N, CA, C and O atoms as a DFTB+ gen file, in Angstrom:
732 C
 N C O
     1  1     108.160      94.332      86.155
     2  2     108.213      95.791      86.840
     3  2     109.086      95.132      88.039
     4  3     108.793      94.182      88.765
     5  1     110.315      95.982      88.013
     6  2     111.214      95.629      89.520
     7  2     110.915      96.794      90.735
     8  3     111.277      97.971      90.743
     9  1     110.251      96.164      91.596
    10  2     109.543      97.125      92.600
    11  2     111.255      97.569      94.039
    12  3     111.538      98.571      94.696
    13  1     111.888      96.225      93.892
    14  2     112.654      96.471      95.076
    15  2     113.660      97.660      94.965
    16  3     114.402      98.050      95.866
    17  1     113.580      98.054      93.984
    18  2     114.909      99.187      93.874
    19  2     114.423     100.145      94.191
    20  3     115.298     100.986      94.400
    21  1     113.159     100.631      94.407
    22  2     112.190     101.825      94.785
    23  2     112.179     101.914      96.615
    24  3     112.274     102.716      97.544
    25  1     111.981     100.393      96.292
    26  2     111.975     100.166      98.710
    27  2     113.132     100.749      98.802
    28  3     113.323     101.685      99.578
    29  1     114.116     100.222      97.954
    30  2     115.547     100.498      98.524
    31  2     115.547     101.653      98.761
    32  3     115.946     101.982      99.879
    33  1     115.089     102.747      97.777
    34  2     115.306     104.056      97.368
    35  2     114.649     104.471      98.708
    36  3     115.400     104.928      99.570
    37  1     113.402     104.367      98.958
    38  2     112.666     104.876      99.883
    39  2     112.939     104.622     101.406
    40  3     112.728     105.368     102.362
    41  1     113.510     103.256     101.359
    42  2     114.540     103.285     102.624
    43  2     115.643     104.370     103.124
    44  3     116.105     104.682     104.221
    45  1     115.790     104.687     102.114
    46  2     117.159     105.725     102.216
    47  2     116.246     107.093     102.829
    48  3     116.740     107.720     103.766
    49  1     114.892     107.526     102.254
    50  2     114.595     108.796     102.453
    51  2     114.449     109.414     100.967
    52  3     114.626     110.615     100.761
    53  1     114.124     108.532      99.991
    54  2     114.175     109.483      98.164
    55  2     112.688     109.693      98.770
    56  3     112.128     108.936      99.563
    57  1     112.235     110.751      98.282
    58  2     110.935     111.215      98.147
    59  2     110.071     110.974      97.130
    60  3     108.882     111.242      97.302
    61  1     110.576     110.360      95.746
    62  2     110.234     110.059      94.277
    63  2     110.184     108.521      94.892
    64  3     109.048     108.098      94.675
    65  1     110.962     107.542      95.561
    66  2     110.585     106.571      95.717
    67  2     109.499     106.178      96.523
    68  3     108.895     105.112      96.403
    69  1     109.208     107.260      97.533
    70  2     107.989     106.973      98.150
    71  2     106.804     107.482      97.117
    72  3     105.776     106.922      96.737
    73  1     107.120     108.205      96.952
    74  2     105.738     108.863      95.578
    75  2     105.309     107.624      95.053
    76  3     104.179     107.147      95.154
    77  1     106.475     107.043      94.378
    78  2     105.841     106.084      93.254
    79  2     105.506     105.112      93.898
    80  3     104.549     104.529      93.389
    81  1     106.054     104.471      95.231
    82  2     105.258     103.325      96.247
    83  2     103.707     103.376      96.413
    84  3     102.828     102.540      96.204
    85  1     103.686     105.386      97.119
    86  2     102.317     105.085      97.302
    87  2     101.289     105.289      95.888
    88  3     100.086     105.029      95.931
    89  1     102.010     105.812      94.608
    90  2     100.893     105.631      93.906
    91  2     100.860     104.455      93.115
    92  3      99.791     104.117      92.607
    93  1     102.080     103.666      92.914
    94  2     101.792     102.112      92.486
    95  2     101.115     101.309      93.176
    96  3     100.802     100.287      92.566
    97  1     100.617     101.414      94.673
    98  2      99.658     100.469      95.661
    99  2      98.585     101.213      96.390
   100  3      98.009     100.639      97.314
   101  1      98.182     102.737      95.981
   102  2      97.251     103.030      96.783
   103  2      95.820     102.505      96.249
   104  3      94.825     102.589      96.969
   105  1      95.776     102.028      95.115
   106  2      94.651     101.613      94.551
   107  2      94.248     100.085      95.228
   108  3      93.188      99.921      95.833
   109  1      95.001      99.272      95.082
   110  2      94.987      98.174      95.155
   111  2      95.026      97.810      96.731
   112  3      94.754      96.644      97.020
   113  1      95.381      98.821      97.901
   114  2      95.323      99.127      99.261
   115  2      93.991      99.365      99.667
   116  3      93.448      98.903     100.670
   117  1      93.483     100.146      98.785
   118  2      92.295     101.286      99.175
   119  2      90.895     100.247      98.781
   120  3      89.934     100.050      99.525
   121  1      91.109      99.662      97.383
   122  2      90.407      98.461      96.853
   123  2      89.757      97.359      97.726
   124  3      88.646      96.831      97.758
   125  1      90.831      97.240      98.372
   126  2      90.569      95.847      99.781
   127  2      89.981      96.468     100.384
   128  3      88.790      96.160     100.426
   129  1      90.324      97.410     101.015
   130  2      89.652      98.071     102.224
   131  2      88.632      98.741     102.046
   132  3      87.940      98.998     103.031
   133  1      88.254      99.204     100.773
   134  2      86.489      99.722     100.229
   135  2      85.876      98.352     100.635
   136  3      85.320      98.319     101.733
   137  1      85.915      96.992      99.737
   138  2      85.247      96.006     100.021
   139  2      85.255      95.465     101.570
   140  3      84.327      94.718     101.881
   141  1      86.045      95.725     102.368
   142  2      86.011      95.190     103.727
   143  2      85.360      95.936     104.367
   144  3      84.741      95.358     105.260
   145  1      85.111      97.690     104.287
   146  2      84.686      98.404     105.011
   147  2      83.396      98.965     104.326
   148  3      82.604      99.597     105.025
   149  1      83.222      98.830     103.413
   150  2      82.245      99.406     102.717
   151  2      81.818     100.789     102.917
   152  3      80.631     101.109     102.974
   153  1      82.978     101.761     103.043
   154  2      82.807     102.988     103.489
   155  2      84.158     103.439     103.095
   156  3      85.320     103.080     103.291
   157  1      83.270     104.762     102.191
   158  2      84.919     105.462     101.504
   159  2      85.870     106.081     102.612
   160  3      87.073     105.963     102.844
   161  1      84.882     106.754     103.174
   162  2      86.228     107.384     104.057
   163  2      87.079     106.673     105.106
   164  3      88.260     106.906     105.360
   165  1      86.219     105.695     105.717
   166  2      87.176     104.585     106.592
   167  2      88.222     103.734     105.545
   168  3      89.275     103.210     105.908
   169  1      87.788     103.726     104.446
   170  2      88.953     102.865     103.972
   171  2      89.973     103.710     103.271
   172  3      91.081     103.242     103.009
   173  1      89.623     105.008     102.939
   174  2      90.744     106.001     102.702
   175  2      91.677     106.164     103.932
   176  3      92.907     106.136     103.943
   177  1      90.985     106.305     104.765
   178  2      91.680     106.661     106.446
   179  2      92.481     105.207     106.911
   180  3      93.548     105.259     107.522
   181  1      92.102     104.453     106.696
   182  2      92.939     102.735     106.544
   183  2      93.836     102.778     106.208
   184  3      94.807     102.458     106.894
   185  1      93.950     103.407     104.380
   186  2      95.101     103.348     103.526
   187  2      96.014     104.084     103.654
   188  3      97.204     103.896     103.403
   189  1      95.355     105.203     104.161
   190  2      96.779     106.039     104.774
   191  2      97.242     106.142     105.708
   192  3      98.273     106.748     106.000
   193  1      96.326     105.377     106.535
   194  2      97.364     105.149     108.108
   195  2      98.256     103.556     107.544
   196  3      99.335     103.181     108.003
   197  1      97.622     102.991     106.699
   198  2      98.395     101.527     106.138
   199  2      99.739     102.191     105.731
   200  3     100.703     101.691     106.310
   201  1     100.131     103.562     104.563
   202  2     101.191     103.542     104.102
   203  2     102.100     104.310     104.872
   204  3     103.284     104.326     104.535
   205  1     101.619     105.103     106.097
   206  2     102.104     105.542     107.180
   207  2     103.087     104.567     107.748
   208  3     104.299     104.783     107.770
   209  1     102.530     103.513     108.193
   210  2     102.693     102.558     109.216
   211  2     103.960     101.721     108.372
   212  3     104.926     101.210     108.939
   213  1     103.680     101.709     106.685
   214  2     104.430     101.017     106.068
   215  2     105.609     101.529     105.934
   216  3     106.629     100.859     106.096
   217  1     105.612     103.064     105.550
   218  2     106.678     104.216     105.233
   219  2     107.747     103.796     106.955
   220  3     108.875     103.351     107.163
   221  1     106.943     104.113     107.566
   222  2     107.708     104.118     108.888
   223  2     108.419     102.876     109.673
   224  3     109.132     102.962     110.672
   225  1     107.939     101.382     108.769
   226  2     108.721     100.560     109.163
   227  2     109.344      99.904     108.147
   228  3     109.649      98.715     108.243
   229  1     109.671     100.889     106.707
   230  2     110.154     100.038     105.393
   231  2     111.293      99.202     105.925
   232  3     111.471      98.059     105.505
   233  1     112.057      99.743     106.828
   234  2     113.292      99.021     107.244
   235  2     112.922      97.430     107.615
   236  3     113.818      96.591     107.516
   237  1     111.698      97.072     108.006
   238  2     111.434      95.754     108.650
   239  2     110.775      94.906     107.011
   240  3     110.546      93.697     106.993
   241  1     110.616      95.577     106.087
   242  2     110.306      94.867     105.098
   243  2     111.056      93.391     104.788
   244  3     112.283      93.297     104.804
   245  1     110.255      92.360     104.531
   246  2     111.121      91.213     104.107
   247  2     111.325      90.835     102.551
   248  3     110.446      90.079     102.134
   249  1     112.112      91.132     101.793
   250  2     111.814      90.856     100.166
   251  2     111.253      90.001      99.406
   252  3     110.821      90.032      98.254
   253  1     111.362      88.748     100.717
   254  2     111.060      87.434     100.223
   255  2     109.868      87.238     100.187
   256  3     109.489      86.082      99.996
   257  1     108.837      88.366     100.368
   258  2     107.096      88.599     100.309
   259  2     107.173      89.359      99.358
   260  3     108.151      90.008      98.986
   261  1     105.967      89.301      98.851
   262  2     105.326      90.647      97.905
   263  2     105.058      91.675      98.871
   264  3     104.633      91.551     100.019
   265  1     105.515      93.180      97.940
   266  2     105.167      94.327      98.564
   267  2     103.905      94.544      98.831
   268  3     103.584      94.982      99.936
   269  1     103.093      94.306      97.982
   270  2     101.517      94.580      98.247
   271  2     100.865      93.296      99.373
   272  3     100.029      93.604     100.222
   273  1     101.301      92.079      99.250
   274  2     101.049      91.404     100.433
   275  2     101.347      91.748     101.509
   276  3     100.346      91.781     102.224
   277  1     102.465      92.107     102.150
   278  2     102.834      93.068     103.333
   279  2     102.063      94.188     103.340
   280  3     101.474      94.335     104.411
   281  1     101.820      95.174     102.391
   282  2     100.548      96.021     102.436
   283  2      99.064      95.702     102.765
   284  3      98.231      96.322     103.427
   285  1      99.026      94.873     102.282
   286  2      97.383      94.228     102.923
   287  2      97.557      93.763     104.098
   288  3      96.486      93.615     104.687
   289  1      98.570      93.435     104.755
   290  2      98.887      92.549     105.922
   291  2      98.708      93.768     107.006
   292  3      98.111      93.675     108.079
   293  1      99.279      94.783     106.549
   294  2      99.210      95.731     107.538
   295  2      98.114      96.922     107.562
   296  3      97.800      97.767     108.400
   297  1      97.662      96.588     106.208
   298  2      95.999      97.498     106.513
   299  2      94.959      96.422     107.127
   300  3      93.874      96.877     107.488
   301  1      95.158      95.230     107.256
   302  2      94.249      94.736     107.976
   303  2      94.435      94.504     109.337
   304  3      93.594      93.927     110.025
   305  1      95.289      94.844     109.676
   306  2      95.817      95.393     111.291
   307  2      95.216      96.526     111.682
   308  3      94.459      96.639     112.646
   309  1      95.695      97.722     110.614
   310  2      94.895      99.160     110.698
   311  2      93.568      98.679     111.026
   312  3      93.509      98.550     112.248
   313  1      92.338      98.317     110.395
   314  2      91.337      97.966     110.056
   315  2      91.000      97.378     111.447
   316  3      90.141      98.004     112.067
   317  1      91.549      96.231     112.076
   318  2      91.381      95.789     113.325
   319  2      91.659      96.552     114.360
   320  3      91.165      96.252     115.447
   321  1      92.424      97.583     114.251
   322  2      92.962      98.136     115.557
   323  2      91.373      99.034     115.365
   324  3      90.490      98.953     116.219
   325  1      91.251      99.787     114.216
   326  2      89.997     100.767     113.783
   327  2      88.545     100.215     114.523
   328  3      87.552     100.882     114.814
   329  1      88.794      98.760     114.715
   330  2      87.452      98.138     114.905
   331  2      87.255      98.355     116.341
   332  3      86.200      98.752     116.835
   333  1      88.799      97.948     117.267
   334  2      88.752      97.643     118.376
   335  2      88.315      99.321     119.033
   336  3      87.405      99.520     119.838
   337  1      89.325     100.504     118.380
   338  2      88.857     101.738     118.789
   339  2      87.798     102.334     118.768
   340  3      87.681     103.295     119.528
   341  1      86.724     101.973     117.923
   342  2      85.239     102.051     117.579
   343  2      84.594     101.572     119.027
   344  3      83.935     102.271     119.796
   345  1      85.069      99.817     119.224
   346  2      84.354      99.602     120.175
   347  2      84.575     100.239     121.820
   348  3      83.697     100.414     122.664
   349  1      85.878     100.476     121.919
   350  2      86.308     101.023     123.153
   351  2      85.975     102.515     123.411
   352  3      85.827     102.941     124.557
   353  1      85.867     103.261     122.356
   354  2      85.515     104.754     122.539
   355  2      86.520     105.215     123.201
   356  3      86.444     106.441     123.278
   357  1      87.909     104.562     123.988
   358  2      88.914     105.641     124.411
   359  2      89.931     106.198     123.478
   360  3      90.510     105.504     122.642
   361  1      90.108     107.325     123.628
   362  2      90.644     108.157     122.751
   363  2      92.307     107.958     123.411
   364  3      92.501     108.275     124.584
   365  1      93.481     107.402     122.536
   366  2      94.504     107.074     122.571
   367  2      95.510     108.026     122.056
   368  3      95.728     108.384     120.899
   369  1      96.105     108.375     123.228
   370  2      97.169     109.992     122.805
   371  2      98.132     109.196     121.914
   372  3      98.162     107.969     121.826
   373  1      98.847     109.998     121.322
   374  2     100.049     109.787     120.309
   375  2     101.186     110.484     121.265
   376  3     100.958     111.628     121.659
   377  1     102.267     109.906     121.606
   378  2     103.157     110.858     122.389
   379  2     104.205     111.293     121.532
   380  3     104.231     110.711     120.448
   381  1     105.277     112.357     121.768
   382  2     106.054     113.096     121.073
   383  2     106.832     112.100     120.464
   384  3     107.175     112.073     119.282
   385  1     107.136     111.140     121.494
   386  2     108.273     110.358     121.139
   387  2     108.034     109.588     119.884
   388  3     108.967     109.457     119.091
   389  1     106.624     108.958     119.583
   390  2     106.311     108.206     118.997
   391  2     105.911     109.102     117.366
   392  3     105.686     108.544     116.292
   393  1     105.919     110.305     117.581
   394  2     105.618     111.233     116.677
   395  2     107.233     111.383     115.744
   396  3     107.505     111.265     114.550
   397  1     108.065     111.697     116.981
   398  2     109.353     111.946     116.315
   399  2     109.809     110.794     115.350
   400  3     110.624     111.151     114.500
   401  1     109.442     109.530     115.332
   402  2     109.670     108.078     115.302
   403  2     109.240     108.330     113.578
   404  3     109.842     107.965     112.568
   405  1     108.067     109.036     113.718
   406  2     107.690     109.119     112.081
   407  2     109.036     109.320     111.093
   408  3     110.163     109.725     111.379
   409  1     108.579     108.962     110.073
   410  2     109.426     108.937     108.954
   411  2     109.735     110.378     108.557
   412  3     108.942     111.314     108.662
   413  1     111.093     110.448     108.046
   414  2     110.948     112.025     107.419
   415  2     111.004     112.223     105.943
   416  3     112.008     111.805     105.365
   417  1     110.364     112.617     105.476
   418  2     110.361     112.817     103.842
   419  2     111.101     114.019     103.761
   420  3     111.212     114.813     104.695
   421  1     111.752     114.186     102.315
   422  2     112.755     115.534     102.345
   423  2     111.677     116.169     101.727
   424  3     110.841     115.529     101.089
   425  1     111.626     117.517     101.883
   426  2     110.655     118.248     101.401
   427  2     110.980     119.651     100.624
   428  3     110.283     120.665     100.569
   429  1     112.470     119.345      99.946
   430  2     113.053     120.165      99.605
   431  2     112.927     120.729      97.998
   432  3     112.944     121.936      97.759
   433  1     112.797     119.689      96.922
   434  2     113.005     120.029      95.405
   435  2     111.362     119.736      95.609
   436  3     110.750     118.948      96.330
   437  1     110.848     120.965      94.414
   438  2     109.368     120.448      93.986
   439  2     109.158     119.606      92.932
   440  3     109.893     119.514      91.949
   441  1     107.903     118.836      93.188
   442  2     107.713     117.780      92.782
   443  2     107.229     117.818      91.221
   444  3     107.269     118.937      90.710
   445  1     106.907     117.049      90.632
   446  2     106.262     117.173      89.039
   447  2     104.491     118.093      89.587
   448  3     103.920     118.956      88.920
   449  1     104.128     117.650      90.641
   450  2     102.553     117.978      91.276
   451  2     103.032     119.536      91.455
   452  3     102.762     120.498      90.735
   453  1     103.777     119.483      92.570
   454  2     103.661     121.061      92.914
   455  2     104.406     121.869      92.086
   456  3     104.490     123.039      92.456
   457  1     105.093     121.503      90.847
   458  2     105.236     122.308      89.798
   459  2     104.085     122.692      89.038
   460  3     103.856     123.703      88.375
   461  1     103.572     121.912      89.221
   462  2     101.612     122.049      87.826
   463  2     101.059     122.892      89.050
   464  3     100.662     123.986      88.651
   465  1     100.911     122.722      90.407
   466  2     100.066     123.616      91.025
   467  2     100.442     125.083      90.978
   468  3      99.658     126.031      90.925
   469  1     101.623     125.116      91.001
   470  2     102.147     126.483      91.550
   471  2     102.124     127.138      89.886
   472  3     102.326     128.352      89.866
   473  1     101.933     126.572      88.693
   474  2     101.588     127.204      87.486
   475  2      99.947     127.616      87.395
   476  3      99.669     128.585      86.689
   477  1      99.196     127.125      87.875
   478  2      97.859     127.194      87.722
   479  2      97.735     128.897      88.270
   480  3      98.593     129.271      89.069
   481  1      96.855     129.711      87.902
   482  2      96.121     130.935      88.244
   483  2      95.774     130.515      89.798
   484  3      95.421     129.397      90.173
   485  1      95.923     131.452      90.444
   486  2      94.957     131.107      91.913
   487  2      93.368     131.038      91.932
   488  3      92.785     130.297      92.723
   489  1      92.867     131.644      91.253
   490  2      91.349     131.371      91.221
   491  2      90.761     130.061      90.599
   492  3      89.726     129.421      90.781
   493  1      91.718     129.947      89.888
   494  2      91.578     128.484      89.073
   495  2      91.669     127.356      90.097
   496  3      90.879     126.504      90.505
   497  1      92.670     127.610      90.300
   498  2      93.499     126.125      91.460
   499  2      92.476     126.188      92.539
   500  3      92.011     125.087      92.833
   501  1      91.937     127.372      93.306
   502  2      91.105     126.961      94.228
   503  2      89.679     126.435      93.791
   504  3      88.999     125.840      94.627
   505  1      89.173     126.647      92.428
   506  2      88.359     125.844      92.011
   507  2      88.603     124.315      92.046
   508  3      87.755     123.547      92.501
   509  1      89.715     123.929      91.581
   510  2      90.273     122.617      91.510
   511  2      90.343     122.207      92.975
   512  3      90.023     121.037      93.187
   513  1      90.728     123.000      94.113
   514  2      91.039     122.053      95.491
   515  2      89.519     121.714      95.753
   516  3      89.118     120.622      96.156
   517  1      88.604     122.987      95.420
   518  2      87.308     122.420      95.941
   519  2      86.600     121.315      95.369
   520  3      85.385     121.232      95.544
   521  1      87.208     120.477      94.720
   522  2      87.015     119.293      93.765
   523  2      87.614     117.865      95.092
   524  3      87.246     116.698      95.223
   525  1      88.475     118.565      95.727
   526  2      89.050     117.302      96.534
   527  2      88.101     117.316      97.318
   528  3      87.228     118.181      97.388
   529  1      88.275     115.795      98.334
   530  2      87.307     115.858      99.659
   531  2      87.975     116.482     100.585
   532  3      89.186     116.699     100.561
   533  1      86.901     116.920     101.777
   534  2      87.168     118.049     102.620
   535  2      88.761     117.721     103.491
   536  3      89.505     118.679     103.703
   537  1      89.117     116.482     103.890
   538  2      90.342     116.227     104.555
   539  2      91.321     116.721     103.580
   540  3      92.023     117.682     103.896
   541  1      91.445     116.162     102.412
   542  2      92.751     117.089     101.285
   543  2      92.756     118.751     101.213
   544  3      93.735     119.492     101.119
   545  1      91.317     119.102     101.290
   546  2      91.414     120.395     101.212
   547  2      92.007     120.935     102.282
   548  3      92.757     121.869     101.998
   549  1      91.922     120.650     103.476
   550  2      92.098     121.110     104.449
   551  2      93.716     120.685     104.311
   552  3      94.260     121.789     104.357
   553  1      94.464     119.983     104.209
   554  2      96.095     119.736     104.283
   555  2      96.705     120.750     103.348
   556  3      97.667     121.486     103.571
   557  1      95.768     120.626     101.968
   558  2      96.321     121.509     101.007
   559  2      96.409     123.128     101.519
   560  3      97.321     123.927     101.306
   561  1      95.245     123.314     102.207
   562  2      95.201     125.094     102.408
   563  2      96.168     125.366     103.739
   564  3      96.681     126.470     103.920
   565  1      96.334     124.423     104.507
   566  2      97.423     124.589     105.780
   567  2      98.899     124.600     105.241
   568  3      99.818     125.232     105.762
   569  1      98.973     123.970     104.351
   570  2     100.484     124.140     103.786
   571  2     101.019     124.953     103.077
   572  3     102.141     125.458     103.070
   573  1      99.520     125.127     102.041
   574  2     100.373     125.942     100.852
   575  2      99.492     127.340     101.320
   576  3     100.216     128.336     101.316
   577  1      98.474     127.532     101.609
   578  2      97.921     128.965     101.888
   579  2      98.389     129.623     103.234
   580  3      98.626     130.811     103.453
   581  1      98.455     128.658     103.991
   582  2      98.842     129.066     105.321
   583  2     100.537     128.670     106.093
   584  3     101.000     128.760     107.230
   585  1     101.040     128.225     104.799
   586  2     102.271     128.513     105.122
   587  2     102.972     127.248     106.150
   588  3     104.188     127.284     106.339
   589  1     102.102     126.099     106.818
   590  2     102.501     125.468     108.360
   591  2     103.426     124.893     107.816
   592  3     103.373     124.851     106.587
   593  1     104.575     124.261     108.488
   594  2     105.110     123.091     108.631
   595  2     104.317     121.509     108.546
   596  3     103.132     121.483     108.881
   597  1     104.780     120.599     108.233
   598  2     104.073     119.487     108.855
   599  2     103.940     119.157     109.925
   600  3     102.917     118.490     110.078
   601  1     104.702     119.357     111.082
   602  2     104.428     119.187     112.729
   603  2     103.402     120.311     112.961
   604  3     102.483     119.988     113.713
   605  1     103.363     121.736     112.404
   606  2     102.149     122.344     112.459
   607  2     101.017     121.645     112.060
   608  3      99.999     121.609     112.752
   609  1     101.118     121.140     111.091
   610  2      99.396     120.797     110.415
   611  2      99.635     119.841     111.479
   612  3      99.169     120.484     112.420
   613  1     100.123     118.520     112.085
   614  2      99.889     117.140     112.927
   615  2      99.325     117.981     114.159
   616  3      98.211     117.704     114.603
   617  1     100.176     119.124     114.777
   618  2      99.417     119.708     115.592
   619  2      98.165     120.070     115.691
   620  3      97.254     119.674     116.419
   621  1      98.229     120.941     114.801
   622  2      96.627     121.576     114.275
   623  2      95.358     120.316     114.230
   624  3      94.355     120.157     114.926
   625  1      95.863     119.628     113.210
   626  2      94.718     118.053     113.264
   627  2      94.624     117.396     114.156
   628  3      93.611     116.705     114.264
   629  1      95.702     117.351     115.206
   630  2      95.679     116.489     116.265
   631  2      95.968     114.955     115.518
   632  3      95.386     114.051     116.117
   633  1      96.717     114.530     114.388
   634  2      97.210     113.601     114.159
   635  2      99.133     113.404     113.686
   636  3     100.014     114.218     113.404
   637  1      99.081     111.746     113.819
   638  2     100.501     111.870     113.319
   639  2     101.413     112.396     112.767
   640  3     100.917     112.483     111.644
   641  1     102.716     112.971     112.650
   642  2     103.191     113.316     111.204
   643  2     103.248     112.660     110.151
   644  3     103.310     113.277     109.087
   645  1     103.241     111.299     110.163
   646  2     103.523     110.646     109.123
   647  2     101.975     110.782     108.451
   648  3     101.900     111.081     107.259
   649  1     100.858     110.578     109.165
   650  2      99.548     110.721     108.260
   651  2      99.518     111.955     107.516
   652  3      99.114     111.982     106.354
   653  1      99.997     113.156     108.236
   654  2      99.843     114.500     107.439
   655  2     100.610     114.238     106.181
   656  3     100.038     114.450     105.111
   657  1     101.945     113.765     106.193
   658  2     102.767     113.607     105.036
   659  2     101.717     112.569     103.973
   660  3     101.499     112.883     102.802
   661  1     101.293     111.644     104.448
   662  2     100.911     110.619     103.294
   663  2      99.598     111.348     102.967
   664  3      99.251     111.125     101.807
   665  1      98.866     112.056     103.565
   666  2      97.371     113.029     102.935
   667  2      98.054     114.003     102.324
   668  3      97.248     114.270     101.433
   669  1      99.138     114.873     102.122
   670  2      99.677     115.710     101.564
   671  2     100.219     115.566     100.037
   672  3     100.073     116.271      99.039
   673  1     101.089     114.028     100.353
   674  2     100.991     113.564      98.979
   675  2     100.083     112.925      98.026
   676  3     100.301     112.870      96.816
   677  1      99.069     112.448      98.611
   678  2      98.279     111.651      97.905
   679  2      97.430     113.162      97.626
   680  3      97.171     113.434      96.454
   681  1      97.038     114.056      98.638
   682  2      96.366     115.180      98.123
   683  2      97.100     116.025      96.809
   684  3      96.331     116.627      96.061
   685  1      97.747     116.048      96.683
   686  2      98.844     116.538      95.836
   687  2      98.808     116.105      94.390
   688  3      98.678     116.847      93.417
   689  1      98.958     114.645      94.395
   690  2      98.733     113.652      93.256
   691  2      97.108     113.597      92.628
   692  3      96.804     113.409      91.450
   693  1      96.170     113.821      93.798
   694  2      94.596     114.171      93.437
   695  2      94.473     115.309      92.651
   696  3      93.866     115.284      91.580
   697  1      95.188     116.655      93.258
   698  2      95.160     117.858      92.421
   699  2      95.702     117.827      91.236
   700  3      95.133     118.438      90.332
   701  1      96.830     117.163      90.990
   702  2      97.390     117.554      89.980
   703  2      96.896     116.649      88.632
   704  3      97.315     116.827      87.488
   705  1      96.064     115.800      88.985
   706  2      94.970     115.208      87.929
   707  2      94.149     115.903      87.600
   708  3      94.022     116.260      86.428
   709  1      93.393     116.265      88.541
   710  2      92.144     117.066      88.127
   711  2      92.929     118.286      87.383
   712  3      92.445     118.706      86.332
   713  1      94.153     118.881      87.905
   714  2      94.320     120.070      86.937
   715  2      94.646     119.488      85.183
   716  3      94.397     120.113      84.152
   717  1      95.205     118.252      85.301
   718  2      95.660     117.905      83.988
   719  2      94.753     117.718      83.150
   720  3      94.786     117.971      81.946
   721  1      93.418     117.003      84.127
   722  2      92.398     116.552      82.544
   723  2      91.330     117.964      82.734
   724  3      90.159     118.014      82.356
   725  1      91.985     118.895      83.320
   726  2      90.747     120.320      83.046
   727  2      91.424     121.002      81.981
   728  3      90.840     121.915      81.398
   729  1      92.787     120.607      81.604
   730  2      93.579     121.344      80.465
   731  2      93.222     121.120      79.023
   732  3      93.846     121.700      78.135
C-alpha cells in the first residue's frame, strides 16, 4: 500500500487524506505510547498532540524515511516535552500566532462519519456519545450541539486549534464505529 499519495494530498489540505493518515497510523502511535507511559489518558493525549504536530509540519516530512518512523519520533519528543512539563509545573501559554499557524482542515463536505451521525435519532445518538471518553464527548457536544467553531472550542478548552481538530476527527471516527456495531 502506497502512503505517499495520501501524504501529498494531505499537504494540500485534503480532509480525506488527513483522516486516512490518522486512521491508518493511530493504533501504531497510540500502542507505542501506551507501552511507554502505561497510562491510557497520557498515551491518548500524546497521540493527539503527535498527529497535531505531524499535520502542522507535514511539509517538512522527508519521504526517504518511513512515515510511521517519523510519527514515532514526533511522539517520543511530545512525550519528553510532557515529562518536562510535569517536572517544571510551569504553565506555558500558546500564543495567538502559534495557534494561527495550526493547519487548517477544510470542514465543508460531510464525511461518512458525519452522515452516519446525522442519520441517527437524537436519543439514540446521545446514548452512543455517552460511550465515548469524556474529552471526546465534550468536543462532540461543543461542535454539534452548541455549534461552536473550531476556534471557539479551542478557546473554551484552552487548547491549540490543531489539537481540537484531531480530537474531533478521532471522536467522529470512534462514534461512527460505535453506531455501526450497534446497528
